[in-house]
Amino acid sequence: MPDYLMMERSALQAEQVRLRQAYDDFAQKGLKLDMSRGKPAANQLDLSMPLLAMPDCLDRDGTDLRNYGALEGTNEVREYFAELLGAESGETIAGGSSSLNLMYNMIDLGWRKGFSGCAPWGKQGRVKFLCPSPGYDRHFRITEDFGFELVEVPMTPDGPDMDAVERLVRDETVKGIWCIPVYSNPDGYVYSAETVERLAAMKAAPDFRVFWDNAYLVHHLTDEACTCPNLLAACKGAGNPQRVLMFCSTSKITFAGAGVCAMAADAANIEAARKYLFAMTICFDKVNQLRHVRFLRKEGLAAHMQKHAALIAPKFNVVLKGFEEELLPCGGIATWTKPKGGYFISLNVLDGCAARVVALCKQAGVVLTGAGAAFPYGCDARDRHIRIAPTYPSLEELQAATQLLCLCVRLAAMEKLLA
Ligand code: PLP
């Protein structure tokens, strides 16, 4: 296969005719596939079905969990999530079924009540939030919805570009940053120890908060279990204990949207969160919390996650192999990440081509995440990033979708080179 960037115009034109024919043939196949969200496949959800048959309603202290009470979760449950997040159980709150919901609540707390004795964010005039990009669209959406100005920060394989972050946070109207430290969505990057140290120690506004979303902390795809140092411990060490709010959930461990989420932070933040939640609810679903903890303890979390990996690692491999066979030989028309965990692959195509690739795929029956979705305001200034979510489709569907995607990347590149 020729390197597109080295080809003569006439050869490019001939290749374009060939690609167009292959694309039309594909469109005839009537594929119908939605790869727009990172969802577990049904066979992954099946792994946790025994959970639903668990009758456990009494926690180890004998408390009847079918009744009101224990807003922060019972000790048994808090201890489990504290261990997972790397905090004390008194620094941990077990919540409902969505960590995103809890993050929204904490942004709302900052917005309406304020953190660290400062005025509420919503009363401070123009306020900004840092968005390492590409990142998680639903994070950005929360802060956009409240009225923050979203500030894009480039992602690197070690985490957000810390030179940029340190420069930006000198401005005290910058109130926080979204972080996905392990197997980031969508690049699959793992923050380095240096990034963690710098986030903990940098000079920032007293009510600046790192939203540390550890959604994929145990979601390894290989035998290498990548980890990232504990930001809460680093913040305490640096004399900024209130800087971080850490989150996780079992959405991609057990059931997406029907699992359990948790948050950990220093005592002052936990007390502020508790007061906030007290006004919002009497308690979360403690029956679901307890059966989750007991199921995962019985299974062994690592063993359970290996079962997930056995189902989804082959899917990542199908996509990556497809890219290597169909895109690599075409020269520099695309680059992609090779994650060791998490739920996504980032594909970068030639500048100005991402929206075209997504549109071509859609016309032929494969819906991808919208181009630009992983950037603040849904706007990728270079129009080059596409988020690939390989977990939900079957291996066969994924094979076909990857072939089509590669074809569309090549067609879009060809259109650009011939324009
Ligand atoms: N955080 C990240 C980084 C995610 O990718 C997702 C889902 O894709 C979520 C949070 C959603 O988590 P939850 O289901 O706990 O709200």
XYZ file of C-alpha atoms and ligand atoms in Angstrom:
435
model
C 0.000 0.000 0.000
C 1.454 3.371 -0.953
C 2.251 6.299 1.321
C -0.467 8.814 0.444
C 1.649 11.792 1.402
C 4.296 10.826 -1.181
C 1.984 9.989 -4.093
C 1.702 11.892 -7.398
C -1.638 13.515 -8.125
C -2.582 11.049 -10.871
C -1.869 8.099 -8.601
C -3.942 9.721 -5.848
C -6.831 10.117 -8.264
C -6.665 6.465 -9.272
C -6.580 5.439 -5.606
C -9.583 7.664 -4.905
C -11.655 5.892 -7.577
C -10.706 2.532 -6.076
C -11.552 3.655 -2.523
C -14.868 5.144 -3.607
C -15.856 1.840 -5.206
C -14.892 -0.081 -2.052
C -16.890 2.406 0.034
C -19.974 2.058 -2.168
C -19.722 -1.732 -1.874
C -19.584 -1.361 1.897
C -22.587 0.944 1.993
C -24.570 -1.772 0.153
C -23.999 -4.192 3.039
C -26.539 -2.320 5.176
C -24.429 -2.247 8.353
C -26.273 -0.806 11.337
C -24.010 -0.197 14.268
C -23.891 2.382 17.038
C -20.394 2.865 18.470
C -21.039 6.322 19.837
C -20.813 5.543 23.569
C -18.464 3.469 25.684
C -20.894 0.868 26.955
C -20.187 -2.612 28.315
C -21.464 -5.441 26.109
C -24.216 -7.745 27.364
C -21.761 -10.584 28.090
C -19.856 -8.223 30.403
C -23.054 -7.332 32.247
C -23.800 -11.063 32.578
C -20.655 -11.432 34.704
C -22.383 -9.607 37.554
C -25.810 -11.238 37.397
C -25.260 -13.260 40.636
C -25.336 -9.895 42.363
C -29.041 -9.537 41.741
C -29.791 -12.791 43.535
C -28.056 -11.706 46.736
C -30.534 -11.267 49.580
C -28.094 -9.438 51.918
C -29.915 -6.675 53.761
C -28.142 -6.675 57.134
C -24.706 -5.134 57.259
C -21.960 -6.491 59.491
C -23.092 -4.246 62.382
C -26.598 -5.664 62.124
C -28.130 -2.538 60.587
C -31.188 -3.217 58.435
C -30.295 -1.608 55.108
C -33.833 -1.739 53.814
C -34.563 1.279 55.967
C -33.547 4.965 55.985
C -30.231 6.049 57.475
C -26.454 6.118 56.923
C -26.313 8.947 54.394
C -22.583 8.403 53.771
C -23.007 4.622 53.486
C -22.430 2.033 56.214
C -18.953 1.318 57.571
C -18.664 -1.944 55.650
C -19.325 -0.206 52.353
C -17.295 2.930 53.068
C -14.288 0.788 53.976
C -14.418 -1.022 50.648
C -14.496 2.138 48.560
C -11.982 3.879 50.817
C -9.530 1.085 50.094
C -10.247 1.337 46.370
C -9.745 5.093 46.273
C -6.834 5.150 48.713
C -8.413 7.057 51.605
C -9.684 6.499 55.139
C -13.258 5.257 55.470
C -14.151 8.472 57.335
C -12.955 10.356 54.239
C -15.224 8.360 51.933
C -18.876 8.608 50.958
C -20.666 5.816 49.087
C -23.377 7.211 46.852
C -25.987 6.233 44.315
C -25.572 4.647 40.926
C -23.689 7.438 39.134
C -20.365 9.100 39.868
C -21.167 11.705 37.226
C -24.200 12.629 39.289
C -21.997 13.043 42.376
C -19.534 15.197 40.411
C -22.444 17.345 39.288
C -23.480 17.680 42.931
C -19.985 18.780 43.966
C -19.831 21.362 41.185
C -23.235 22.548 42.374
C -21.899 22.736 45.944
C -19.035 24.955 44.794
C -21.348 27.014 42.624
C -24.049 27.717 45.205
C -22.297 27.392 48.564
C -18.581 27.769 47.853
C -15.539 25.817 49.038
C -12.963 26.615 51.750
C -14.894 29.608 53.088
C -14.692 31.417 49.717
C -17.676 33.043 48.027
C -19.764 30.622 45.906
C -18.275 30.197 42.424
C -21.579 31.390 40.994
C -21.165 34.752 42.777
C -17.546 35.392 41.800
C -18.249 36.754 38.314
C -16.365 35.172 35.449
C -14.990 31.753 36.501
C -13.065 29.191 34.492
C -12.530 25.432 34.520
C -9.615 23.548 32.958
C -10.493 20.804 30.498
C -7.612 18.515 29.505
C -8.444 17.628 25.918
C -9.321 15.308 24.413
C -11.351 14.439 27.500
C -14.756 13.226 28.646
C -17.577 15.168 27.020
C -19.911 14.741 29.990
C -17.395 16.328 32.381
C -17.120 19.357 30.148
C -20.873 19.503 29.789
C -21.417 19.823 33.555
C -19.155 22.840 33.901
C -20.493 24.383 30.696
C -24.035 23.989 32.012
C -23.212 25.871 35.222
C -21.672 28.759 33.285
C -17.924 28.212 33.646
C -15.701 29.297 30.803
C -14.082 26.073 29.615
C -10.340 26.343 29.049
C -8.723 23.681 26.897
C -5.436 22.188 28.124
C -3.538 19.768 25.864
C -3.267 16.146 27.031
C 0.076 14.354 26.934
C 0.857 10.669 27.618
C 1.790 11.788 31.192
C -1.466 13.662 31.836
C -2.425 17.292 31.214
C 0.371 19.582 29.989
C 1.475 20.704 33.463
C 3.426 23.754 32.245
C 0.135 25.050 30.808
C -1.819 24.080 33.943
C 0.643 25.782 36.313
C 0.575 28.925 34.177
C -3.234 28.983 33.944
C -3.929 28.430 37.655
C -2.012 31.573 38.587
C -5.279 33.207 37.492
C -7.515 32.889 40.581
C -10.674 32.817 38.454
C -9.616 29.284 37.458
C -11.572 27.087 39.891
C -10.845 23.532 38.922
C -9.686 20.882 36.507
C -11.208 17.628 35.230
C -8.827 14.669 35.499
C -9.111 10.979 34.588
C -5.817 9.756 36.020
C -5.823 6.098 34.989
C -6.594 5.022 31.423
C -7.972 8.442 30.566
C -11.071 8.798 28.452
C -10.413 8.777 25.502
C -6.610 8.406 25.148
C -6.026 5.659 27.705
C -3.131 7.600 29.229
C -2.000 7.161 32.848
C -0.861 10.251 34.734
C 2.793 10.201 35.800
C 4.052 10.622 39.368
C 5.454 14.007 38.377
C 2.040 15.182 37.144
C 0.487 14.145 40.460
C 3.192 15.967 42.454
C 2.772 19.121 40.405
C -1.035 19.096 40.677
C -0.711 18.763 44.447
C 1.942 21.422 44.933
C 1.096 24.124 42.371
C -0.104 27.526 43.539
C -3.832 27.934 42.866
C -6.927 29.640 44.290
C -7.941 28.295 47.770
C -11.250 27.102 46.300
C -9.574 25.435 43.302
C -10.621 21.758 43.108
C -9.199 18.845 41.143
C -12.072 16.580 40.073
C -10.117 13.303 40.092
C -12.372 10.861 38.291
C -10.853 7.408 38.706
C -13.543 5.771 36.567
C -11.100 3.227 35.067
C -8.705 2.557 37.933
C -9.026 -1.241 37.821
C -9.905 -1.593 34.146
C -6.702 -3.193 32.865
C -6.562 -4.749 29.409
C -3.131 -6.336 29.771
C -1.197 -8.126 32.510
C 0.371 -4.811 33.390
C -1.820 -3.135 36.009
C -1.000 0.539 35.506
C -1.457 2.747 38.551
C -1.095 6.375 39.449
C 0.033 7.826 42.801
C -2.692 8.919 45.204
C -3.485 12.598 44.711
C -5.172 13.021 48.109
C -2.009 11.822 49.866
C 0.118 14.084 47.641
C -2.140 17.084 48.350
C -1.926 16.458 52.097
C 1.844 16.215 51.806
C 2.010 19.469 49.892
C -0.129 21.302 52.452
C -3.178 21.498 50.143
C -5.402 18.763 51.625
C -8.626 20.333 50.374
C -7.544 20.532 46.744
C -8.882 17.194 45.499
C -12.195 15.365 45.254
C -11.717 11.756 44.138
C -14.461 9.704 42.482
C -15.055 6.191 41.207
C -17.962 3.920 40.403
C -18.736 0.329 39.545
C -20.486 1.311 36.300
C -17.943 -0.588 34.204
C -17.290 -3.210 36.890
C -20.864 -4.416 37.454
C -23.805 -2.610 35.827
C -23.580 0.705 33.959
C -26.139 3.010 35.508
C -27.121 0.486 38.197
C -23.920 0.203 40.209
C -22.514 2.188 43.116
C -20.388 5.323 43.114
C -18.098 6.753 45.767
C -16.178 9.871 46.584
C -13.164 10.464 48.838
C -11.637 13.715 50.035
C -10.171 15.319 53.138
C -12.384 15.715 56.225
C -13.411 19.325 55.487
C -14.598 18.535 51.958
C -16.391 15.413 53.173
C -18.219 17.447 55.819
C -19.247 20.026 53.186
C -20.406 17.218 50.883
C -22.332 15.555 53.715
C -24.202 18.778 54.499
C -24.994 19.244 50.825
C -26.259 15.661 50.445
C -28.278 15.921 53.667
C -30.397 18.623 52.041
C -30.772 16.490 48.929
C -31.664 13.011 50.159
C -32.190 10.831 53.230
C -29.824 8.122 52.024
C -28.705 6.250 48.922
C -29.584 2.679 47.967
C -27.725 0.832 50.742
C -29.105 -2.561 49.711
C -27.412 -2.189 46.335
C -24.257 -0.867 47.975
C -23.923 -3.861 50.298
C -24.562 -6.527 47.691
C -21.993 -4.850 45.447
C -19.343 -4.894 48.141
C -20.057 -8.492 49.149
C -20.201 -9.687 45.545
C -16.924 -8.005 44.635
C -15.201 -9.242 47.789
C -16.367 -12.790 47.054
C -15.366 -12.655 43.389
C -12.135 -10.779 44.053
C -12.065 -7.464 42.202
C -8.928 -8.268 40.204
C -10.294 -11.665 39.152
C -13.592 -10.076 38.152
C -11.822 -7.416 36.089
C -9.771 -10.117 34.370
C -13.038 -11.632 33.166
C -13.966 -8.265 31.655
C -10.526 -7.981 30.059
C -10.861 -11.443 28.532
C -14.029 -10.255 26.794
C -12.934 -6.810 25.664
C -9.178 -6.980 25.056
C -9.780 -8.982 21.831
C -12.069 -6.165 20.680
C -9.373 -3.546 21.205
C -6.993 -5.829 19.326
C -9.337 -6.076 16.342
C -9.421 -2.297 16.037
C -5.678 -1.838 16.566
C -4.797 -4.634 14.127
C -7.159 -3.078 11.565
C -5.441 0.295 11.958
C -2.012 -1.307 11.609
C -2.969 -3.171 8.455
C -5.095 -0.526 6.762
C -3.748 2.815 7.936
C -0.109 2.369 8.884
C 1.042 1.637 5.324
C -0.651 4.846 4.072
C 1.959 7.000 5.810
C 1.124 9.841 8.163
C -2.609 10.084 7.481
C -3.528 8.842 10.968
C -2.118 8.118 14.413
C -3.790 6.367 17.327
C -3.304 5.481 20.978
C -2.664 1.905 22.154
C -4.276 1.832 25.598
C -3.400 -0.719 28.256
C -6.790 -0.271 29.881
C -9.997 1.725 29.957
C -12.721 1.907 27.349
C -11.462 3.937 24.411
C -8.923 4.467 21.647
C -8.135 7.927 20.270
C -7.746 8.132 16.512
C -6.222 11.272 15.048
C -6.693 11.816 11.315
C -5.385 14.598 9.056
C -6.393 18.082 10.216
C -9.814 19.028 8.878
C -10.863 15.407 8.232
C -12.487 14.084 11.444
C -16.017 15.385 10.808
C -15.840 14.070 7.240
C -14.764 10.593 8.432
C -17.602 10.469 10.967
C -20.111 11.571 8.297
C -18.850 8.981 5.785
C -19.118 6.217 8.407
C -22.629 7.308 9.315
C -23.775 7.261 5.679
C -22.556 3.669 5.455
C -24.292 2.605 8.685
C -21.742 3.043 11.496
C -22.412 5.771 14.053
C -19.279 6.992 15.845
C -18.982 9.563 18.647
C -19.450 12.972 17.019
C -16.222 14.597 15.831
C -15.116 17.200 18.367
C -17.137 15.643 21.221
C -14.013 15.173 23.339
C -13.228 18.912 23.351
C -14.787 21.824 25.277
C -17.977 23.065 23.604
C -17.741 20.054 21.247
C -15.199 21.937 19.164
C -11.944 20.346 18.020
C -10.162 23.320 16.443
C -8.064 20.990 14.278
C -11.008 18.724 13.418
C -8.792 15.669 13.651
C -9.830 13.622 16.705
C -12.201 10.638 16.712
C -13.042 8.637 19.845
C -13.346 4.906 19.233
C -15.424 2.859 21.685
C -14.801 -0.835 20.927
C -16.499 -2.577 23.871
C -20.159 -2.791 22.880
C -20.243 -4.331 19.368
C -19.530 -8.020 18.763
C -16.119 -9.017 17.367
C -17.632 -9.580 13.909
C -19.396 -6.225 13.928
C -16.213 -4.569 15.083
C -14.215 -6.156 12.303
C -16.603 -4.756 9.689
C -16.819 -1.374 11.410
C -13.013 -1.084 11.588
C -12.663 -1.897 7.899
C -15.221 0.745 7.046
C -13.615 3.273 9.378
C -10.185 2.764 7.790
C -11.706 3.157 4.351
C -13.362 6.419 5.409
C -10.107 7.727 6.949
C -8.327 7.035 3.669
C -11.114 8.545 1.552
C -11.218 11.712 3.642
C -7.423 12.012 3.475
C -7.571 11.563 -0.284
C -10.220 14.285 -0.607
C -8.019 16.639 1.401
C -4.875 15.850 -0.562
C -6.673 16.354 -3.892
C -8.570 19.503 -2.866
N -16.317 9.176 34.230
C -15.764 8.776 33.075
C -14.359 9.165 32.761
C -16.496 8.015 32.154
O -15.935 7.646 31.002
C -17.829 7.664 32.474
C -18.646 6.886 31.544
O -18.321 6.673 30.410
C -18.349 8.102 33.693
C -17.574 8.854 34.554
C -19.745 7.801 34.093
O -19.735 7.181 35.331
P -21.056 6.845 36.136
O -21.782 5.796 35.389
O -20.539 6.399 37.456
O -21.866 8.112 36.232
